[in-house]
Amino acid sequence: MNSDAALELITVSKTYGQIKALDKVSLAIQSSQFVGLLGQNGAGKTTLFQLLTGLFNNDSGQIQVCGHDIRRHPIDALSSIGVVFQQSTLDLDLTVQGNLKFHCLLHGLSRSEAEHRIASELERFDMTAVRYQPVRSLSGGNRRKVELIRSLLHRPRLLLMDEATVGLDPESRKSLVNHVISLCKERDLAVLWSTHIVEEIQQADRVVVLDKGKILADSSPDKLLAEEDSGVSLSDAFLHLVNLNKTIGVVHGHAC
Ligand SMILES: Nc1ncnc2c1ncn2[C@@H]1O[C@H](COP(=O)(O)OP(=O)(O)OP(=O)(O)O)[C@@H](O)[C@H]1O
Ligand SMILES: [Mg+2]
């Protein structure tokens, strides 16, 4: 195990009946690294996030967050993680402040510290004006920003974003990606950003391609392009890898 890594997975597997949602996945992410996790529908991205956040247990393999084994020291591991799930988990009837405060109290922050952190994060994201509005009244983009703010309040070392830009227009999507990239560098945050929109991770330090539960590639966007030699774009390289995996599955008689 690499104890300096913000996140380390060693041969992690998870099955649902006959489906191998994750198949011996190994991966390490260091502080300040923005890692894009690219995979088509059903690739296993959300399953990975569910294991990393302790919602489900892996069948085999090891997961460490900032050196804490998620099974043996779940509180230490989970308190180092901030997460924005694919499905929104905000309480729509509470105000922005109410949602954020609830999160701070769950993480054991004092009321005064919670107030201070909420005010400064809202300001950073230019969201102070909506502080006392019910979340239901916010646009999709602003709701996602609230989720991002909430995920940062307890000062995590590892930020997990599972298709965080779903439903956003291209401009809001770009703005959210840029916010997270700058946070990653400013605060030494390790980021795992899952998506199937290739454009979102053009600026990533590394791109991990997941397909049918297996990692097909793990390298910088530039290297991936060079290795795949598949034409002009990262999107082409991704599709080329996934299609190649499909062909291999057919040749070996795998149920794909
Ligand atoms: N609770 C579950 N019970 C049974 N099968 C599941 C469950 N959760 C996921 N799966 C299966 O595991 C595989 C991986 O699903 P997962 O949701 O992790 O993919 P994903 O990459 O997040 O896809 P998407 O891009 O559509 O969100 C799929 O075949 C899915 O049907
Ligand atoms: Mg998913």
PDB file of C-alpha atoms and ligand atoms in Angstrom:
ATOM      1  CA  MET A   1       0.000   0.000   0.000  1.00  0.00           C
ATOM      2  CA  ASN A   2       1.138   3.530  -0.800  1.00  0.00           C
ATOM      3  CA  SER A   3       0.427   5.364   2.472  1.00  0.00           C
ATOM      4  CA  ASP A   4       0.888   8.812   0.863  1.00  0.00           C
ATOM      5  CA  ALA A   5      -2.013   8.305  -1.517  1.00  0.00           C
ATOM      6  CA  ALA A   6      -5.310  10.076  -0.811  1.00  0.00           C
ATOM      7  CA  LEU A   7      -7.032   7.042  -2.263  1.00  0.00           C
ATOM      8  CA  GLU A   8      -5.767   3.568  -2.942  1.00  0.00           C
ATOM      9  CA  LEU A   9      -7.666   0.549  -4.200  1.00  0.00           C
ATOM     10  CA  ILE A  10      -6.055  -2.854  -4.561  1.00  0.00           C
ATOM     11  CA  THR A  11      -7.828  -5.537  -6.627  1.00  0.00           C
ATOM     12  CA  VAL A  12     -11.294  -4.418  -5.527  1.00  0.00           C
ATOM     13  CA  SER A  13     -14.209  -6.525  -6.792  1.00  0.00           C
ATOM     14  CA  LYS A  14     -17.973  -6.312  -6.363  1.00  0.00           C
ATOM     15  CA  THR A  15     -20.584  -8.564  -7.938  1.00  0.00           C
ATOM     16  CA  TYR A  16     -24.374  -8.381  -8.082  1.00  0.00           C
ATOM     17  CA  GLY A  17     -25.526 -11.937  -8.800  1.00  0.00           C
ATOM     18  CA  GLN A  18     -23.948 -12.792 -12.177  1.00  0.00           C
ATOM     19  CA  ILE A  19     -22.871  -9.196 -12.849  1.00  0.00           C
ATOM     20  CA  LYS A  20     -19.274  -8.273 -12.117  1.00  0.00           C
ATOM     21  CA  ALA A  21     -19.850  -4.577 -11.411  1.00  0.00           C
ATOM     22  CA  LEU A  22     -16.156  -4.156 -10.466  1.00  0.00           C
ATOM     23  CA  ASP A  23     -13.506  -6.692 -11.387  1.00  0.00           C
ATOM     24  CA  LYS A  24     -10.128  -6.447  -9.611  1.00  0.00           C
ATOM     25  CA  VAL A  25      -9.889  -2.666  -9.807  1.00  0.00           C
ATOM     26  CA  SER A  26      -6.563  -1.173  -8.640  1.00  0.00           C
ATOM     27  CA  LEU A  27      -6.093   2.566  -8.545  1.00  0.00           C
ATOM     28  CA  ALA A  28      -4.177   5.218  -6.585  1.00  0.00           C
ATOM     29  CA  ILE A  29      -4.777   8.971  -6.456  1.00  0.00           C
ATOM     30  CA  GLN A  30      -2.380  11.483  -4.879  1.00  0.00           C
ATOM     31  CA  SER A  31      -3.191  14.886  -3.336  1.00  0.00           C
ATOM     32  CA  SER A  32      -3.759  17.658  -5.915  1.00  0.00           C
ATOM     33  CA  GLN A  33      -4.520  15.147  -8.650  1.00  0.00           C
ATOM     34  CA  PHE A  34      -7.668  15.563 -10.695  1.00  0.00           C
ATOM     35  CA  VAL A  35      -8.526  12.141 -12.071  1.00  0.00           C
ATOM     36  CA  GLY A  36     -11.298  11.678 -14.613  1.00  0.00           C
ATOM     37  CA  LEU A  37     -13.181   8.385 -14.422  1.00  0.00           C
ATOM     38  CA  LEU A  38     -14.641   7.696 -17.827  1.00  0.00           C
ATOM     39  CA  GLY A  39     -17.128   4.918 -18.455  1.00  0.00           C
ATOM     40  CA  GLN A  40     -20.285   4.226 -20.399  1.00  0.00           C
ATOM     41  CA  ASN A  41     -23.622   3.413 -18.753  1.00  0.00           C
ATOM     42  CA  GLY A  42     -23.210   0.391 -16.499  1.00  0.00           C
ATOM     43  CA  ALA A  43     -19.377   0.572 -16.503  1.00  0.00           C
ATOM     44  CA  GLY A  44     -19.270   0.451 -12.687  1.00  0.00           C
ATOM     45  CA  LYS A  45     -18.627   4.100 -11.803  1.00  0.00           C
ATOM     46  CA  THR A  46     -21.423   4.499  -9.259  1.00  0.00           C
ATOM     47  CA  THR A  47     -20.653   1.095  -7.762  1.00  0.00           C
ATOM     48  CA  LEU A  48     -17.106   2.311  -7.165  1.00  0.00           C
ATOM     49  CA  PHE A  49     -18.397   5.443  -5.414  1.00  0.00           C
ATOM     50  CA  GLN A  50     -20.779   3.350  -3.328  1.00  0.00           C
ATOM     51  CA  LEU A  51     -17.851   1.246  -2.088  1.00  0.00           C
ATOM     52  CA  LEU A  52     -15.692   4.314  -1.449  1.00  0.00           C
ATOM     53  CA  THR A  53     -18.398   5.943   0.642  1.00  0.00           C
ATOM     54  CA  GLY A  54     -19.139   2.806   2.650  1.00  0.00           C
ATOM     55  CA  LEU A  55     -22.678   2.334   1.285  1.00  0.00           C
ATOM     56  CA  PHE A  56     -21.780  -1.209   0.237  1.00  0.00           C
ATOM     57  CA  ASN A  57     -18.866  -3.507   1.033  1.00  0.00           C
ATOM     58  CA  ASN A  58     -16.490  -4.811  -1.607  1.00  0.00           C
ATOM     59  CA  ASP A  59     -16.428  -8.615  -1.986  1.00  0.00           C
ATOM     60  CA  SER A  60     -12.633  -8.650  -2.087  1.00  0.00           C
ATOM     61  CA  GLY A  61      -9.644  -6.326  -2.255  1.00  0.00           C
ATOM     62  CA  GLN A  62      -8.682  -3.343  -0.116  1.00  0.00           C
ATOM     63  CA  ILE A  63      -9.667   0.322  -0.042  1.00  0.00           C
ATOM     64  CA  GLN A  64      -7.663   2.968   1.813  1.00  0.00           C
ATOM     65  CA  VAL A  65      -8.544   6.645   2.127  1.00  0.00           C
ATOM     66  CA  CYS A  66      -5.653   8.800   3.349  1.00  0.00           C
ATOM     67  CA  GLY A  67      -4.051   5.692   4.779  1.00  0.00           C
ATOM     68  CA  HIS A  68      -7.226   4.547   6.612  1.00  0.00           C
ATOM     69  CA  ASP A  69      -8.679   1.181   5.672  1.00  0.00           C
ATOM     70  CA  ILE A  70     -12.360   1.793   4.966  1.00  0.00           C
ATOM     71  CA  ARG A  71     -13.454  -1.433   6.667  1.00  0.00           C
ATOM     72  CA  ARG A  72     -11.244  -1.247   9.756  1.00  0.00           C
ATOM     73  CA  HIS A  73     -11.300   2.532  10.323  1.00  0.00           C
ATOM     74  CA  PRO A  74     -14.481   3.724   8.596  1.00  0.00           C
ATOM     75  CA  ILE A  75     -14.871   6.946  10.591  1.00  0.00           C
ATOM     76  CA  ASP A  76     -11.349   8.175   9.797  1.00  0.00           C
ATOM     77  CA  ALA A  77     -11.709   7.132   6.170  1.00  0.00           C
ATOM     78  CA  LEU A  78     -15.157   8.624   5.636  1.00  0.00           C
ATOM     79  CA  SER A  79     -14.386  11.910   7.375  1.00  0.00           C
ATOM     80  CA  SER A  80     -11.627  12.451   4.775  1.00  0.00           C
ATOM     81  CA  ILE A  81     -14.101  12.200   1.891  1.00  0.00           C
ATOM     82  CA  GLY A  82     -16.402  14.793   0.342  1.00  0.00           C
ATOM     83  CA  VAL A  83     -18.927  13.473  -2.129  1.00  0.00           C
ATOM     84  CA  VAL A  84     -21.451  14.656  -4.687  1.00  0.00           C
ATOM     85  CA  PHE A  85     -23.601  11.709  -5.692  1.00  0.00           C
ATOM     86  CA  GLN A  86     -25.156  11.121  -9.106  1.00  0.00           C
ATOM     87  CA  GLN A  87     -28.631  11.581  -7.596  1.00  0.00           C
ATOM     88  CA  SER A  88     -29.142  14.780  -5.618  1.00  0.00           C
ATOM     89  CA  THR A  89     -29.340  14.277  -1.866  1.00  0.00           C
ATOM     90  CA  LEU A  90     -30.348  17.812  -0.865  1.00  0.00           C
ATOM     91  CA  ASP A  91     -33.480  18.377   1.219  1.00  0.00           C
ATOM     92  CA  LEU A  92     -35.531  20.508  -1.169  1.00  0.00           C
ATOM     93  CA  ASP A  93     -37.729  21.949   1.588  1.00  0.00           C
ATOM     94  CA  LEU A  94     -34.819  23.191   3.675  1.00  0.00           C
ATOM     95  CA  THR A  95     -32.995  26.406   2.859  1.00  0.00           C
ATOM     96  CA  VAL A  96     -29.446  26.348   1.480  1.00  0.00           C
ATOM     97  CA  GLN A  97     -28.267  27.338   4.966  1.00  0.00           C
ATOM     98  CA  GLY A  98     -30.345  24.549   6.543  1.00  0.00           C
ATOM     99  CA  ASN A  99     -28.837  21.882   4.285  1.00  0.00           C
ATOM    100  CA  LEU A 100     -25.293  23.098   4.867  1.00  0.00           C
ATOM    101  CA  LYS A 101     -25.705  23.487   8.610  1.00  0.00           C
ATOM    102  CA  PHE A 102     -27.107  19.976   8.967  1.00  0.00           C
ATOM    103  CA  HIS A 103     -24.002  18.592   7.246  1.00  0.00           C
ATOM    104  CA  CYS A 104     -21.663  20.581   9.526  1.00  0.00           C
ATOM    105  CA  LEU A 105     -23.415  19.344  12.645  1.00  0.00           C
ATOM    106  CA  LEU A 106     -23.221  15.739  11.389  1.00  0.00           C
ATOM    107  CA  HIS A 107     -19.473  16.225  11.099  1.00  0.00           C
ATOM    108  CA  GLY A 108     -19.238  17.541  14.653  1.00  0.00           C
ATOM    109  CA  LEU A 109     -18.426  21.187  13.856  1.00  0.00           C
ATOM    110  CA  SER A 110     -19.422  23.785  16.459  1.00  0.00           C
ATOM    111  CA  ARG A 111     -22.222  26.204  15.501  1.00  0.00           C
ATOM    112  CA  SER A 112     -19.839  29.129  15.232  1.00  0.00           C
ATOM    113  CA  GLU A 113     -17.345  27.204  13.099  1.00  0.00           C
ATOM    114  CA  ALA A 114     -20.224  25.977  10.904  1.00  0.00           C
ATOM    115  CA  GLU A 115     -21.459  29.563  10.410  1.00  0.00           C
ATOM    116  CA  HIS A 116     -17.977  30.734   9.516  1.00  0.00           C
ATOM    117  CA  ARG A 117     -17.295  27.954   6.986  1.00  0.00           C
ATOM    118  CA  ILE A 118     -20.751  28.224   5.385  1.00  0.00           C
ATOM    119  CA  ALA A 119     -20.378  31.984   4.916  1.00  0.00           C
ATOM    120  CA  SER A 120     -16.926  31.700   3.372  1.00  0.00           C
ATOM    121  CA  GLU A 121     -17.773  28.821   0.990  1.00  0.00           C
ATOM    122  CA  LEU A 122     -20.974  30.558  -0.155  1.00  0.00           C
ATOM    123  CA  GLU A 123     -18.966  33.655  -0.886  1.00  0.00           C
ATOM    124  CA  ARG A 124     -16.339  31.718  -2.824  1.00  0.00           C
ATOM    125  CA  PHE A 125     -19.002  30.241  -5.072  1.00  0.00           C
ATOM    126  CA  ASP A 126     -20.868  33.545  -5.366  1.00  0.00           C
ATOM    127  CA  MET A 127     -23.918  31.993  -3.692  1.00  0.00           C
ATOM    128  CA  THR A 128     -24.372  34.266  -0.673  1.00  0.00           C
ATOM    129  CA  ALA A 129     -27.536  35.781  -2.183  1.00  0.00           C
ATOM    130  CA  VAL A 130     -29.390  32.430  -2.078  1.00  0.00           C
ATOM    131  CA  ARG A 131     -28.323  31.483   1.465  1.00  0.00           C
ATOM    132  CA  TYR A 132     -31.823  31.689   2.971  1.00  0.00           C
ATOM    133  CA  GLN A 133     -33.760  30.414  -0.051  1.00  0.00           C
ATOM    134  CA  PRO A 134     -35.334  26.959  -0.063  1.00  0.00           C
ATOM    135  CA  VAL A 135     -33.293  24.636  -2.302  1.00  0.00           C
ATOM    136  CA  ARG A 136     -36.480  23.866  -4.279  1.00  0.00           C
ATOM    137  CA  SER A 137     -36.419  27.422  -5.649  1.00  0.00           C
ATOM    138  CA  LEU A 138     -32.865  27.149  -7.062  1.00  0.00           C
ATOM    139  CA  SER A 139     -31.831  26.341 -10.634  1.00  0.00           C
ATOM    140  CA  GLY A 140     -30.202  22.961 -11.348  1.00  0.00           C
ATOM    141  CA  GLY A 141     -26.757  24.556 -11.619  1.00  0.00           C
ATOM    142  CA  ASN A 142     -27.083  26.328  -8.285  1.00  0.00           C
ATOM    143  CA  ARG A 143     -28.358  23.144  -6.605  1.00  0.00           C
ATOM    144  CA  ARG A 144     -25.225  21.348  -7.821  1.00  0.00           C
ATOM    145  CA  LYS A 145     -23.082  24.186  -6.459  1.00  0.00           C
ATOM    146  CA  VAL A 146     -24.799  23.783  -3.062  1.00  0.00           C
ATOM    147  CA  GLU A 147     -23.941  20.086  -3.163  1.00  0.00           C
ATOM    148  CA  LEU A 148     -20.347  20.892  -3.991  1.00  0.00           C
ATOM    149  CA  ILE A 149     -20.169  23.460  -1.166  1.00  0.00           C
ATOM    150  CA  ARG A 150     -21.675  20.928   1.235  1.00  0.00           C
ATOM    151  CA  SER A 151     -19.110  18.317   0.225  1.00  0.00           C
ATOM    152  CA  LEU A 152     -16.269  20.723   1.124  1.00  0.00           C
ATOM    153  CA  LEU A 153     -17.440  22.018   4.517  1.00  0.00           C
ATOM    154  CA  HIS A 154     -15.683  19.385   6.624  1.00  0.00           C
ATOM    155  CA  ARG A 155     -12.442  19.986   4.625  1.00  0.00           C
ATOM    156  CA  PRO A 156     -12.028  16.587   2.989  1.00  0.00           C
ATOM    157  CA  ARG A 157      -8.769  15.392   1.413  1.00  0.00           C
ATOM    158  CA  LEU A 158     -10.546  13.426  -1.296  1.00  0.00           C
ATOM    159  CA  LEU A 159     -13.456  14.724  -3.362  1.00  0.00           C
ATOM    160  CA  LEU A 160     -15.678  12.253  -5.201  1.00  0.00           C
ATOM    161  CA  MET A 161     -17.919  13.601  -7.951  1.00  0.00           C
ATOM    162  CA  ASP A 162     -20.267  11.084  -9.583  1.00  0.00           C
ATOM    163  CA  GLU A 163     -21.653  12.584 -12.790  1.00  0.00           C
ATOM    164  CA  ALA A 164     -22.032  15.846 -10.926  1.00  0.00           C
ATOM    165  CA  THR A 165     -22.883  17.812 -14.071  1.00  0.00           C
ATOM    166  CA  VAL A 166     -25.933  15.798 -15.116  1.00  0.00           C
ATOM    167  CA  GLY A 167     -28.702  18.107 -16.285  1.00  0.00           C
ATOM    168  CA  LEU A 168     -26.499  21.199 -16.478  1.00  0.00           C
ATOM    169  CA  ASP A 169     -26.168  23.382 -19.556  1.00  0.00           C
ATOM    170  CA  PRO A 170     -22.692  23.487 -21.166  1.00  0.00           C
ATOM    171  CA  GLU A 171     -21.734  26.770 -19.517  1.00  0.00           C
ATOM    172  CA  SER A 172     -22.717  25.670 -15.996  1.00  0.00           C
ATOM    173  CA  ARG A 173     -20.953  22.360 -16.620  1.00  0.00           C
ATOM    174  CA  LYS A 174     -17.755  24.097 -17.616  1.00  0.00           C
ATOM    175  CA  SER A 175     -17.953  26.433 -14.654  1.00  0.00           C
ATOM    176  CA  LEU A 176     -18.407  23.532 -12.194  1.00  0.00           C
ATOM    177  CA  VAL A 177     -15.445  21.646 -13.703  1.00  0.00           C
ATOM    178  CA  ASN A 178     -13.264  24.761 -13.507  1.00  0.00           C
ATOM    179  CA  HIS A 179     -14.272  25.407  -9.893  1.00  0.00           C
ATOM    180  CA  VAL A 180     -13.276  21.880  -8.938  1.00  0.00           C
ATOM    181  CA  ILE A 181      -9.971  21.996 -10.841  1.00  0.00           C
ATOM    182  CA  SER A 182      -8.979  25.211  -9.057  1.00  0.00           C
ATOM    183  CA  LEU A 183     -10.035  23.804  -5.661  1.00  0.00           C
ATOM    184  CA  CYS A 184      -7.995  20.707  -6.355  1.00  0.00           C
ATOM    185  CA  LYS A 185      -4.811  22.722  -6.832  1.00  0.00           C
ATOM    186  CA  GLU A 186      -5.474  25.381  -4.144  1.00  0.00           C
ATOM    187  CA  ARG A 187      -6.372  22.951  -1.364  1.00  0.00           C
ATOM    188  CA  ASP A 188      -4.286  19.913  -2.336  1.00  0.00           C
ATOM    189  CA  LEU A 189      -7.507  18.009  -2.858  1.00  0.00           C
ATOM    190  CA  ALA A 190      -7.485  14.673  -4.645  1.00  0.00           C
ATOM    191  CA  VAL A 191     -10.455  14.527  -7.012  1.00  0.00           C
ATOM    192  CA  LEU A 192     -12.136  11.570  -8.689  1.00  0.00           C
ATOM    193  CA  TRP A 193     -14.545  12.930 -11.285  1.00  0.00           C
ATOM    194  CA  SER A 194     -16.799  10.387 -12.959  1.00  0.00           C
ATOM    195  CA  THR A 195     -18.509  11.130 -16.231  1.00  0.00           C
ATOM    196  CA  HIS A 196     -19.268   9.805 -19.679  1.00  0.00           C
ATOM    197  CA  ILE A 197     -18.831  13.265 -21.151  1.00  0.00           C
ATOM    198  CA  VAL A 198     -15.270  13.209 -22.447  1.00  0.00           C
ATOM    199  CA  GLU A 199     -14.969  17.008 -22.817  1.00  0.00           C
ATOM    200  CA  GLU A 200     -15.258  17.403 -19.029  1.00  0.00           C
ATOM    201  CA  ILE A 201     -11.968  15.690 -18.351  1.00  0.00           C
ATOM    202  CA  GLN A 202      -9.766  17.125 -21.085  1.00  0.00           C
ATOM    203  CA  GLN A 203      -7.848  19.022 -18.387  1.00  0.00           C
ATOM    204  CA  ALA A 204      -7.533  16.065 -15.995  1.00  0.00           C
ATOM    205  CA  ASP A 205      -4.102  15.005 -14.729  1.00  0.00           C
ATOM    206  CA  ARG A 206      -5.104  11.419 -15.467  1.00  0.00           C
ATOM    207  CA  VAL A 207      -7.950   9.620 -17.148  1.00  0.00           C
ATOM    208  CA  VAL A 208      -9.078   6.209 -15.961  1.00  0.00           C
ATOM    209  CA  VAL A 209     -11.261   4.314 -18.424  1.00  0.00           C
ATOM    210  CA  LEU A 210     -13.617   1.814 -16.793  1.00  0.00           C
ATOM    211  CA  ASP A 211     -15.579  -0.677 -18.859  1.00  0.00           C
ATOM    212  CA  LYS A 212     -17.682  -3.582 -17.599  1.00  0.00           C
ATOM    213  CA  GLY A 213     -16.034  -3.268 -14.209  1.00  0.00           C
ATOM    214  CA  LYS A 214     -12.443  -3.351 -15.473  1.00  0.00           C
ATOM    215  CA  ILE A 215      -9.876  -0.582 -15.886  1.00  0.00           C
ATOM    216  CA  LEU A 216      -8.934  -0.453 -19.566  1.00  0.00           C
ATOM    217  CA  ALA A 217      -6.589   2.525 -19.363  1.00  0.00           C
ATOM    218  CA  ASP A 218      -5.032   4.816 -16.744  1.00  0.00           C
ATOM    219  CA  SER A 219      -2.869   7.624 -18.121  1.00  0.00           C
ATOM    220  CA  SER A 220      -2.751  11.318 -18.930  1.00  0.00           C
ATOM    221  CA  PRO A 221      -5.185  12.536 -21.620  1.00  0.00           C
ATOM    222  CA  ASP A 222      -2.213  13.181 -23.933  1.00  0.00           C
ATOM    223  CA  LYS A 223      -0.726   9.717 -23.438  1.00  0.00           C
ATOM    224  CA  LEU A 224      -4.111   8.103 -23.943  1.00  0.00           C
ATOM    225  CA  LEU A 225      -4.439   9.913 -27.251  1.00  0.00           C
ATOM    226  CA  ALA A 226      -0.953   8.903 -28.326  1.00  0.00           C
ATOM    227  CA  GLU A 227      -1.348   5.262 -27.223  1.00  0.00           C
ATOM    228  CA  GLU A 228      -4.694   4.799 -28.926  1.00  0.00           C
ATOM    229  CA  ASP A 229      -3.645   6.530 -32.108  1.00  0.00           C
ATOM    230  CA  SER A 230      -7.335   6.641 -32.844  1.00  0.00           C
ATOM    231  CA  GLY A 231      -7.748   9.930 -34.624  1.00  0.00           C
ATOM    232  CA  VAL A 232      -8.238  13.394 -33.378  1.00  0.00           C
ATOM    233  CA  SER A 233      -9.943  13.455 -30.010  1.00  0.00           C
ATOM    234  CA  LEU A 234      -9.995  11.971 -26.526  1.00  0.00           C
ATOM    235  CA  SER A 235     -13.558  10.952 -27.272  1.00  0.00           C
ATOM    236  CA  ASP A 236     -12.309   8.826 -30.226  1.00  0.00           C
ATOM    237  CA  ALA A 237      -9.653   7.236 -27.996  1.00  0.00           C
ATOM    238  CA  PHE A 238     -12.277   6.364 -25.362  1.00  0.00           C
ATOM    239  CA  LEU A 239     -14.672   4.819 -27.890  1.00  0.00           C
ATOM    240  CA  HIS A 240     -11.832   2.943 -29.541  1.00  0.00           C
ATOM    241  CA  LEU A 241     -10.809   1.364 -26.210  1.00  0.00           C
ATOM    242  CA  VAL A 242     -14.368   0.434 -25.258  1.00  0.00           C
ATOM    243  CA  ASN A 243     -15.114  -1.036 -28.703  1.00  0.00           C
ATOM    244  CA  LEU A 244     -11.863  -2.988 -28.608  1.00  0.00           C
ATOM    245  CA  ASN A 245     -12.915  -4.426 -25.232  1.00  0.00           C
ATOM    246  CA  LYS A 246     -16.272  -5.422 -26.760  1.00  0.00           C
ATOM    247  CA  THR A 247     -14.479  -7.273 -29.561  1.00  0.00           C
ATOM    248  CA  ILE A 248     -12.173  -9.050 -27.100  1.00  0.00           C
ATOM    249  CA  GLY A 249     -15.235 -10.074 -25.054  1.00  0.00           C
ATOM    250  CA  VAL A 250     -16.874 -11.605 -28.152  1.00  0.00           C
ATOM    251  CA  VAL A 251     -13.672 -13.401 -29.219  1.00  0.00           C
ATOM    252  CA  HIS A 252     -13.291 -14.926 -25.742  1.00  0.00           C
ATOM    253  CA  GLY A 253     -17.000 -15.735 -25.518  1.00  0.00           C
ATOM    254  CA  HIS A 254     -17.615 -13.435 -22.524  1.00  0.00           C
ATOM    255  CA  ALA A 255     -21.118 -12.282 -21.768  1.00  0.00           C
ATOM    256  CA  CYS A 256     -20.636  -8.559 -22.378  1.00  0.00           C
TER     257      CYS A 256
HETATM  258  N1  LIG B   1     -27.973  -2.534  -6.559  1.00  0.00           N
HETATM  259  C1  LIG B   1     -27.716  -3.220  -7.686  1.00  0.00           C
HETATM  260  N2  LIG B   1     -28.255  -4.446  -7.890  1.00  0.00           N
HETATM  261  C2  LIG B   1     -27.960  -5.161  -9.002  1.00  0.00           C
HETATM  262  N3  LIG B   1     -27.153  -4.734  -9.995  1.00  0.00           N
HETATM  263  C3  LIG B   1     -26.593  -3.524  -9.846  1.00  0.00           C
HETATM  264  C4  LIG B   1     -26.848  -2.698  -8.693  1.00  0.00           C
HETATM  265  N4  LIG B   1     -26.147  -1.548  -8.833  1.00  0.00           N
HETATM  266  C5  LIG B   1     -25.513  -1.651 -10.011  1.00  0.00           C
HETATM  267  N5  LIG B   1     -25.770  -2.811 -10.611  1.00  0.00           N
HETATM  268  C6  LIG B   1     -25.219  -3.272 -11.903  1.00  0.00           C
HETATM  269  O1  LIG B   1     -23.798  -3.097 -11.849  1.00  0.00           O
HETATM  270  C7  LIG B   1     -23.300  -2.601 -13.086  1.00  0.00           C
HETATM  271  C8  LIG B   1     -22.580  -1.278 -12.861  1.00  0.00           C
HETATM  272  O2  LIG B   1     -23.563  -0.285 -12.553  1.00  0.00           O
HETATM  273  P1  LIG B   1     -23.182   1.204 -12.134  1.00  0.00           P
HETATM  274  O3  LIG B   1     -24.426   1.867 -11.678  1.00  0.00           O
HETATM  275  O4  LIG B   1     -22.054   1.152 -11.176  1.00  0.00           O
HETATM  276  O5  LIG B   1     -22.680   1.807 -13.513  1.00  0.00           O
HETATM  277  P2  LIG B   1     -22.357   3.324 -13.908  1.00  0.00           P
HETATM  278  O6  LIG B   1     -21.028   3.315 -14.570  1.00  0.00           O
HETATM  279  O7  LIG B   1     -22.521   4.189 -12.726  1.00  0.00           O
HETATM  280  O8  LIG B   1     -23.467   3.627 -15.001  1.00  0.00           O
HETATM  281  P3  LIG B   1     -24.216   5.050 -15.349  1.00  0.00           P
HETATM  282  O9  LIG B   1     -23.287   5.818 -16.242  1.00  0.00           O
HETATM  283  O10 LIG B   1     -25.434   4.595 -16.092  1.00  0.00           O
HETATM  284  O11 LIG B   1     -24.541   5.743 -14.066  1.00  0.00           O
HETATM  285  C9  LIG B   1     -24.494  -2.510 -14.028  1.00  0.00           C
HETATM  286  O12 LIG B   1     -24.553  -3.681 -14.798  1.00  0.00           O
HETATM  287  C10 LIG B   1     -25.686  -2.422 -13.080  1.00  0.00           C
HETATM  288  O13 LIG B   1     -26.848  -2.918 -13.673  1.00  0.00           O
HETATM  289 MG    MG B   2     -23.616   5.874 -12.331  1.00  0.00          MG
END
